[in-house]
Amino acid sequence: MTDRYSVIGHPINHTKSPLIHGLFAEVSQQDLEYGAIEGGLDGFEAQVLGFRDAGGRGMNITAPFKLRAFELADARSERATLAKASNALKFEHGKVYAENFDGIGLLRDIEHNLQVPLAGRKVLVLGAGGAARGALLPFLAAGPAHLVIANRDLAKARTLAAEVTDPRVQVCAYDALGGQDFDLVINATSASLVGELPPIGPEVFDHALLAYELAYGKGLTPFLRLARESGVAQLADGVGMLVEQAAEAFEWWRGVRPETRPVIDRLTVPLD
Ligand code: ATR
């Protein structure tokens, strides 16, 4: 019987997940169906369990349900626990397992696809919400020299830093970033979703090799535009992360790692 998977979110009409997983299934010859479900703000949990009870094997979770998916699960990975959010569920042995592959997908895109190893690098992460939380453990495991979290709400950044208790993690106000050197600048805020720039100046990019925008599909965001104007050599939107997190989920569900390069190439939209 064909195994069934789905993504659920609200709204869900722009999702690329069915396309991505469909291509993965084709190239790895896996017999599966992958759909998209418009989640209801009132009925999300019932929809997930209903999908499982109808024989579904796993789901991807997108905004605004990642926290609710995490809470609904019976068992949670360490990554999901720090993120307090889940972007992938697996239904197995009568249980709901929660994972979070966003951070590992981002890391894999940076290190493997963009060829920028994090070891020894100075990393600046903008934002301290769910996206930053998801990135933190995979980033630290990759061995950066230090990782600075900047956020408007500093208390939120401090709470996050306190949860990882790692001496390489520092918290910094936006207006105190000047004079520090960063090799990588990651925009994990949601500012780009509404066309805004986090309160940074061009000086954060003075030594940067890579500026990474997590929001995919927004083109040359104010963050990427500033990075380009500041002469950063590599700019990335979230397409590689999107495909890599999907590949992680696919492997978790199916035990087979699909090739990601052709799918990234297919989804990449030039930034200008
Ligand atoms: P996500 O899951 O996308 O991370 P979130 O948990 O709501 O979303 O977090 C949004 C993040 O974007 C927060 O770090 C927020 O900063 P504050 O905590 O200081 O509010 C950040 N953010 C949103 N809009 C921003 C803007 N215009 N400039 C800077 N940071 C912004």
mmCIF file of N, CA, C and O in Angstrom, residues 157-230:
data_model
loop_
_atom_site.group_PDB
_atom_site.id
_atom_site.type_symbol
_atom_site.label_atom_id
_atom_site.label_comp_id
_atom_site.label_asym_id
_atom_site.label_seq_id
_atom_site.Cartn_x
_atom_site.Cartn_y
_atom_site.Cartn_z
ATOM 1 N N ALA A 157 16.496 36.822 24.289
ATOM 2 C CA ALA A 157 17.788 36.283 23.836
ATOM 3 C C ALA A 157 18.546 35.677 25.022
ATOM 4 O O ALA A 157 19.178 34.623 24.908
ATOM 5 N N ARG A 158 18.473 36.340 26.165
ATOM 6 C CA ARG A 158 19.175 35.831 27.359
ATOM 7 C C ARG A 158 18.572 34.511 27.818
ATOM 8 O O ARG A 158 19.294 33.597 28.220
ATOM 9 N N THR A 159 17.267 34.416 27.749
ATOM 10 C CA THR A 159 16.616 33.153 28.138
ATOM 11 C C THR A 159 17.110 32.018 27.244
ATOM 12 O O THR A 159 17.453 30.932 27.721
ATOM 13 N N LEU A 160 17.167 32.295 25.957
ATOM 14 C CA LEU A 160 17.618 31.266 25.012
ATOM 15 C C LEU A 160 19.072 30.877 25.310
ATOM 16 O O LEU A 160 19.411 29.688 25.389
ATOM 17 N N ALA A 161 19.938 31.875 25.498
ATOM 18 C CA ALA A 161 21.347 31.591 25.783
ATOM 19 C C ALA A 161 21.476 30.776 27.072
ATOM 20 O O ALA A 161 22.277 29.831 27.144
ATOM 21 N N ALA A 162 20.669 31.111 28.060
ATOM 22 C CA ALA A 162 20.752 30.403 29.347
ATOM 23 C C ALA A 162 20.348 28.929 29.182
ATOM 24 O O ALA A 162 20.850 28.061 29.890
ATOM 25 N N GLU A 163 19.474 28.664 28.237
ATOM 26 C CA GLU A 163 19.034 27.274 28.048
ATOM 27 C C GLU A 163 20.115 26.388 27.440
ATOM 28 O O GLU A 163 20.096 25.180 27.633
ATOM 29 N N VAL A 164 21.047 26.981 26.684
ATOM 30 C CA VAL A 164 22.096 26.135 26.088
ATOM 31 C C VAL A 164 23.366 26.087 26.937
ATOM 32 O O VAL A 164 24.197 25.199 26.731
ATOM 33 N N THR A 165 23.505 27.023 27.868
ATOM 34 C CA THR A 165 24.684 27.082 28.744
ATOM 35 C C THR A 165 25.984 26.697 28.026
ATOM 36 O O THR A 165 26.621 25.709 28.353
ATOM 37 N N ASP A 166 26.340 27.503 27.048
ATOM 38 C CA ASP A 166 27.567 27.244 26.290
ATOM 39 C C ASP A 166 28.365 28.544 26.301
ATOM 40 O O ASP A 166 27.842 29.592 25.905
ATOM 41 N N PRO A 167 29.626 28.503 26.753
ATOM 42 C CA PRO A 167 30.396 29.745 26.875
ATOM 43 C C PRO A 167 30.618 30.460 25.541
ATOM 44 O O PRO A 167 30.965 31.645 25.518
ATOM 45 N N ARG A 168 30.432 29.771 24.437
ATOM 46 C CA ARG A 168 30.627 30.424 23.134
ATOM 47 C C ARG A 168 29.438 31.304 22.743
ATOM 48 O O ARG A 168 29.520 32.074 21.796
ATOM 49 N N VAL A 169 28.329 31.149 23.461
ATOM 50 C CA VAL A 169 27.125 31.912 23.106
ATOM 51 C C VAL A 169 27.090 33.225 23.879
ATOM 52 O O VAL A 169 27.217 33.235 25.102
ATOM 53 N N GLN A 170 26.954 34.336 23.144
ATOM 54 C CA GLN A 170 26.828 35.651 23.778
ATOM 55 C C GLN A 170 25.567 36.328 23.264
ATOM 56 O O GLN A 170 25.119 36.034 22.160
ATOM 57 N N VAL A 171 25.073 37.225 24.090
ATOM 58 C CA VAL A 171 23.879 37.979 23.714
ATOM 59 C C VAL A 171 24.288 39.430 23.553
ATOM 60 O O VAL A 171 25.117 39.926 24.312
ATOM 61 N N CYS A 172 23.731 40.088 22.548
ATOM 62 C CA CYS A 172 24.159 41.458 22.283
ATOM 63 C C CYS A 172 22.968 42.292 21.789
ATOM 64 O O CYS A 172 22.169 41.803 20.992
ATOM 65 N N ALA A 173 22.883 43.515 22.260
ATOM 66 C CA ALA A 173 21.845 44.419 21.751
ATOM 67 C C ALA A 173 22.244 44.848 20.339
ATOM 68 O O ALA A 173 23.435 44.912 20.014
ATOM 69 N N TYR A 174 21.259 45.169 19.516
ATOM 70 C CA TYR A 174 21.565 45.579 18.142
ATOM 71 C C TYR A 174 22.504 46.777 18.112
ATOM 72 O O TYR A 174 23.433 46.823 17.295
ATOM 73 N N ASP A 175 22.297 47.722 19.021
ATOM 74 C CA ASP A 175 23.125 48.932 18.945
ATOM 75 C C ASP A 175 24.525 48.728 19.521
ATOM 76 O O ASP A 175 25.335 49.646 19.533
ATOM 77 N N ALA A 176 24.831 47.519 19.976
ATOM 78 C CA ALA A 176 26.184 47.253 20.489
ATOM 79 C C ALA A 176 26.959 46.309 19.557
ATOM 80 O O ALA A 176 28.019 45.809 19.917
ATOM 81 N N LEU A 177 26.423 46.082 18.350
ATOM 82 C CA LEU A 177 27.097 45.133 17.439
ATOM 83 C C LEU A 177 28.318 45.734 16.751
ATOM 84 O O LEU A 177 29.213 45.004 16.301
ATOM 85 N N GLY A 178 28.362 47.076 16.654
ATOM 86 C CA GLY A 178 29.465 47.734 15.945
ATOM 87 C C GLY A 178 30.811 47.363 16.560
ATOM 88 O O GLY A 178 30.915 47.142 17.764
ATOM 89 N N GLY A 179 31.820 47.251 15.715
ATOM 90 C CA GLY A 179 33.157 46.952 16.213
ATOM 91 C C GLY A 179 33.433 45.473 16.393
ATOM 92 O O GLY A 179 34.553 45.082 16.711
ATOM 93 N N GLN A 180 32.430 44.627 16.179
ATOM 94 C CA GLN A 180 32.672 43.175 16.255
ATOM 95 C C GLN A 180 32.774 42.622 14.836
ATOM 96 O O GLN A 180 32.121 43.124 13.933
ATOM 97 N N ASP A 181 33.575 41.576 14.670
ATOM 98 C CA ASP A 181 33.710 40.951 13.337
ATOM 99 C C ASP A 181 32.880 39.688 13.278
ATOM 100 O O ASP A 181 32.943 38.872 14.203
ATOM 101 N N PHE A 182 32.170 39.517 12.177
ATOM 102 C CA PHE A 182 31.410 38.277 11.991
ATOM 103 C C PHE A 182 31.728 37.675 10.630
ATOM 104 O O PHE A 182 31.793 38.392 9.630
ATOM 105 N N ASP A 183 31.903 36.361 10.608
ATOM 106 C CA ASP A 183 32.119 35.670 9.331
ATOM 107 C C ASP A 183 30.786 35.348 8.654
ATOM 108 O O ASP A 183 30.689 35.340 7.427
ATOM 109 N N LEU A 184 29.785 35.031 9.488
ATOM 110 C CA LEU A 184 28.464 34.684 8.952
ATOM 111 C C LEU A 184 27.405 35.500 9.676
ATOM 112 O O LEU A 184 27.472 35.627 10.903
ATOM 113 N N VAL A 185 26.461 36.023 8.934
ATOM 114 C CA VAL A 185 25.335 36.740 9.541
ATOM 115 C C VAL A 185 24.053 36.050 9.077
ATOM 116 O O VAL A 185 23.803 35.925 7.873
ATOM 117 N N ILE A 186 23.290 35.568 10.057
ATOM 118 C CA ILE A 186 22.087 34.776 9.751
ATOM 119 C C ILE A 186 20.872 35.579 10.175
ATOM 120 O O ILE A 186 20.764 35.959 11.353
ATOM 121 N N ASN A 187 19.956 35.828 9.267
ATOM 122 C CA ASN A 187 18.732 36.544 9.648
ATOM 123 C C ASN A 187 17.644 35.534 10.016
ATOM 124 O O ASN A 187 16.961 34.987 9.156
ATOM 125 N N ALA A 188 17.507 35.304 11.326
ATOM 126 C CA ALA A 188 16.489 34.377 11.818
ATOM 127 C C ALA A 188 15.316 35.146 12.432
ATOM 128 O O ALA A 188 14.528 34.573 13.174
ATOM 129 N N THR A 189 15.217 36.436 12.117
ATOM 130 C CA THR A 189 14.037 37.188 12.565
ATOM 131 C C THR A 189 12.920 36.978 11.543
ATOM 132 O O THR A 189 13.152 36.463 10.447
ATOM 133 N N SER A 190 11.728 37.439 11.905
ATOM 134 C CA SER A 190 10.644 37.366 10.931
ATOM 135 C C SER A 190 10.458 38.713 10.229
ATOM 136 O O SER A 190 9.448 38.925 9.561
ATOM 137 N N ALA A 191 11.457 39.611 10.367
ATOM 138 C CA ALA A 191 11.335 40.959 9.791
ATOM 139 C C ALA A 191 11.076 40.916 8.278
ATOM 140 O O ALA A 191 10.272 41.687 7.756
ATOM 141 N N SER A 192 11.733 39.997 7.573
ATOM 142 C CA SER A 192 11.613 39.967 6.111
ATOM 143 C C SER A 192 10.211 39.604 5.645
ATOM 144 O O SER A 192 9.832 39.923 4.513
ATOM 145 N N LEU A 193 9.473 38.916 6.494
ATOM 146 C CA LEU A 193 8.123 38.516 6.096
ATOM 147 C C LEU A 193 7.234 39.734 5.878
ATOM 148 O O LEU A 193 6.260 39.677 5.148
ATOM 149 N N VAL A 194 7.605 40.848 6.533
ATOM 150 C CA VAL A 194 6.826 42.076 6.339
ATOM 151 C C VAL A 194 7.689 43.165 5.703
ATOM 152 O O VAL A 194 7.409 44.354 5.826
ATOM 153 N N GLY A 195 8.755 42.732 5.021
ATOM 154 C CA GLY A 195 9.579 43.672 4.262
ATOM 155 C C GLY A 195 10.416 44.619 5.108
ATOM 156 O O GLY A 195 10.820 45.684 4.638
ATOM 157 N N GLU A 196 10.686 44.227 6.370
ATOM 158 C CA GLU A 196 11.476 45.107 7.242
ATOM 159 C C GLU A 196 12.916 44.623 7.368
ATOM 160 O O GLU A 196 13.215 43.459 7.110
ATOM 161 N N LEU A 197 13.762 45.544 7.787
ATOM 162 C CA LEU A 197 15.162 45.230 8.066
ATOM 163 C C LEU A 197 15.347 45.201 9.573
ATOM 164 O O LEU A 197 14.937 46.146 10.250
ATOM 165 N N PRO A 198 15.960 44.150 10.137
ATOM 166 C CA PRO A 198 16.294 44.224 11.566
ATOM 167 C C PRO A 198 17.213 45.437 11.781
ATOM 168 O O PRO A 198 17.895 45.855 10.836
ATOM 169 N N PRO A 199 17.246 46.021 12.971
ATOM 170 C CA PRO A 199 18.010 47.260 13.164
ATOM 171 C C PRO A 199 19.529 47.061 13.172
ATOM 172 O O PRO A 199 20.202 47.223 14.194
ATOM 173 N N ILE A 200 20.066 46.700 12.001
ATOM 174 C CA ILE A 200 21.519 46.529 11.853
ATOM 175 C C ILE A 200 22.036 47.576 10.886
ATOM 176 O O ILE A 200 21.288 48.066 10.042
ATOM 177 N N GLY A 201 23.308 47.867 11.004
ATOM 178 C CA GLY A 201 23.963 48.751 10.042
ATOM 179 C C GLY A 201 24.867 47.921 9.147
ATOM 180 O O GLY A 201 25.102 46.738 9.419
ATOM 181 N N PRO A 202 25.395 48.530 8.089
ATOM 182 C CA PRO A 202 26.242 47.786 7.150
ATOM 183 C C PRO A 202 27.504 47.222 7.800
ATOM 184 O O PRO A 202 28.083 46.256 7.310
ATOM 185 N N GLU A 203 27.929 47.810 8.949
ATOM 186 C CA GLU A 203 29.197 47.375 9.572
ATOM 187 C C GLU A 203 29.155 45.917 10.032
ATOM 188 O O GLU A 203 30.212 45.292 10.137
ATOM 189 N N VAL A 204 27.954 45.347 10.262
ATOM 190 C CA VAL A 204 27.947 43.931 10.703
ATOM 191 C C VAL A 204 28.474 43.022 9.587
ATOM 192 O O VAL A 204 28.871 41.889 9.839
ATOM 193 N N PHE A 205 28.461 43.541 8.351
ATOM 194 C CA PHE A 205 28.895 42.707 7.214
ATOM 195 C C PHE A 205 30.353 42.944 6.828
ATOM 196 O O PHE A 205 30.830 42.364 5.855
ATOM 197 N N ASP A 206 31.062 43.802 7.580
ATOM 198 C CA ASP A 206 32.409 44.198 7.158
ATOM 199 C C ASP A 206 33.321 43.015 6.852
ATOM 200 O O ASP A 206 34.118 43.054 5.923
ATOM 201 N N HIS A 207 33.231 41.937 7.659
ATOM 202 C CA HIS A 207 34.114 40.786 7.449
ATOM 203 C C HIS A 207 33.342 39.539 7.041
ATOM 204 O O HIS A 207 33.883 38.437 7.066
ATOM 205 N N ALA A 208 32.065 39.715 6.698
ATOM 206 C CA ALA A 208 31.215 38.537 6.469
ATOM 207 C C ALA A 208 31.465 37.882 5.112
ATOM 208 O O ALA A 208 31.622 38.557 4.093
ATOM 209 N N LEU A 209 31.523 36.539 5.130
ATOM 210 C CA LEU A 209 31.649 35.753 3.904
ATOM 211 C C LEU A 209 30.277 35.389 3.375
ATOM 212 O O LEU A 209 30.101 35.097 2.204
ATOM 213 N N LEU A 210 29.317 35.309 4.292
ATOM 214 C CA LEU A 210 28.004 34.792 3.928
ATOM 215 C C LEU A 210 26.919 35.517 4.719
ATOM 216 O O LEU A 210 27.032 35.670 5.940
ATOM 217 N N ALA A 211 25.884 35.954 4.013
ATOM 218 C CA ALA A 211 24.675 36.491 4.660
ATOM 219 C C ALA A 211 23.541 35.539 4.303
ATOM 220 O O ALA A 211 23.310 35.263 3.119
ATOM 221 N N TYR A 212 22.884 35.008 5.314
ATOM 222 C CA TYR A 212 21.856 33.983 5.075
ATOM 223 C C TYR A 212 20.512 34.469 5.578
ATOM 224 O O TYR A 212 20.337 34.791 6.741
ATOM 225 N N GLU A 213 19.562 34.489 4.667
ATOM 226 C CA GLU A 213 18.189 34.906 4.973
ATOM 227 C C GLU A 213 17.330 33.653 5.094
ATOM 228 O O GLU A 213 17.217 32.890 4.131
ATOM 229 N N LEU A 214 16.752 33.443 6.252
ATOM 230 C CA LEU A 214 15.969 32.212 6.418
ATOM 231 C C LEU A 214 14.654 32.213 5.654
ATOM 232 O O LEU A 214 14.155 31.157 5.287
ATOM 233 N N ALA A 215 14.089 33.406 5.449
ATOM 234 C CA ALA A 215 12.794 33.461 4.754
ATOM 235 C C ALA A 215 13.002 33.161 3.276
ATOM 236 O O ALA A 215 13.732 33.881 2.592
ATOM 237 N N TYR A 216 12.357 32.094 2.808
ATOM 238 C CA TYR A 216 12.481 31.732 1.395
ATOM 239 C C TYR A 216 11.317 32.337 0.610
ATOM 240 O O TYR A 216 10.199 32.439 1.114
ATOM 241 N N GLY A 217 11.604 32.729 -0.619
ATOM 242 C CA GLY A 217 10.531 33.177 -1.494
ATOM 243 C C GLY A 217 10.244 34.660 -1.404
ATOM 244 O O GLY A 217 9.281 35.145 -1.975
ATOM 245 N N LYS A 218 11.098 35.386 -0.689
ATOM 246 C CA LYS A 218 10.876 36.837 -0.543
ATOM 247 C C LYS A 218 11.835 37.635 -1.410
ATOM 248 O O LYS A 218 11.889 38.859 -1.313
ATOM 249 N N GLY A 219 12.619 36.948 -2.220
ATOM 250 C CA GLY A 219 13.541 37.647 -3.121
ATOM 251 C C GLY A 219 14.652 38.355 -2.358
ATOM 252 O O GLY A 219 15.114 37.889 -1.309
ATOM 253 N N LEU A 220 15.076 39.481 -2.934
ATOM 254 C CA LEU A 220 16.157 40.259 -2.309
ATOM 255 C C LEU A 220 15.542 41.087 -1.171
ATOM 256 O O LEU A 220 15.066 42.193 -1.378
ATOM 257 N N THR A 221 15.543 40.518 0.021
ATOM 258 C CA THR A 221 14.934 41.188 1.182
ATOM 259 C C THR A 221 15.812 42.381 1.587
ATOM 260 O O THR A 221 16.970 42.477 1.165
ATOM 261 N N PRO A 222 15.281 43.291 2.422
ATOM 262 C CA PRO A 222 16.124 44.417 2.881
ATOM 263 C C PRO A 222 17.439 43.923 3.498
ATOM 264 O O PRO A 222 18.495 44.539 3.315
ATOM 265 N N PHE A 223 17.390 42.800 4.212
ATOM 266 C CA PHE A 223 18.605 42.229 4.817
ATOM 267 C C PHE A 223 19.607 41.820 3.731
ATOM 268 O O PHE A 223 20.793 42.171 3.788
ATOM 269 N N LEU A 224 19.134 41.101 2.721
ATOM 270 C CA LEU A 224 20.053 40.655 1.664
ATOM 271 C C LEU A 224 20.541 41.831 0.826
ATOM 272 O O LEU A 224 21.688 41.854 0.375
ATOM 273 N N ARG A 225 19.669 42.823 0.649
ATOM 274 C CA ARG A 225 20.090 43.996 -0.127
ATOM 275 C C ARG A 225 21.225 44.727 0.587
ATOM 276 O O ARG A 225 22.229 45.079 -0.027
ATOM 277 N N LEU A 226 21.072 44.889 1.895
ATOM 278 C CA LEU A 226 22.121 45.566 2.659
ATOM 279 C C LEU A 226 23.425 44.759 2.615
ATOM 280 O O LEU A 226 24.518 45.316 2.472
ATOM 281 N N ALA A 227 23.298 43.447 2.711
ATOM 282 C CA ALA A 227 24.489 42.585 2.647
ATOM 283 C C ALA A 227 25.169 42.725 1.286
ATOM 284 O O ALA A 227 26.398 42.844 1.198
ATOM 285 N N ARG A 228 24.362 42.748 0.248
ATOM 286 C CA ARG A 228 24.946 42.893 -1.101
ATOM 287 C C ARG A 228 25.638 44.241 -1.240
ATOM 288 O O ARG A 228 26.774 44.322 -1.721
ATOM 289 N N GLU A 229 24.960 45.293 -0.807
ATOM 290 C CA GLU A 229 25.555 46.638 -0.907
ATOM 291 C C GLU A 229 26.834 46.745 -0.082
ATOM 292 O O GLU A 229 27.715 47.537 -0.378
ATOM 293 N N SER A 230 26.922 45.901 0.956
ATOM 294 C CA SER A 230 28.108 45.941 1.821
ATOM 295 C C SER A 230 29.214 45.032 1.291
ATOM 296 O O SER A 230 30.243 44.878 1.934
#
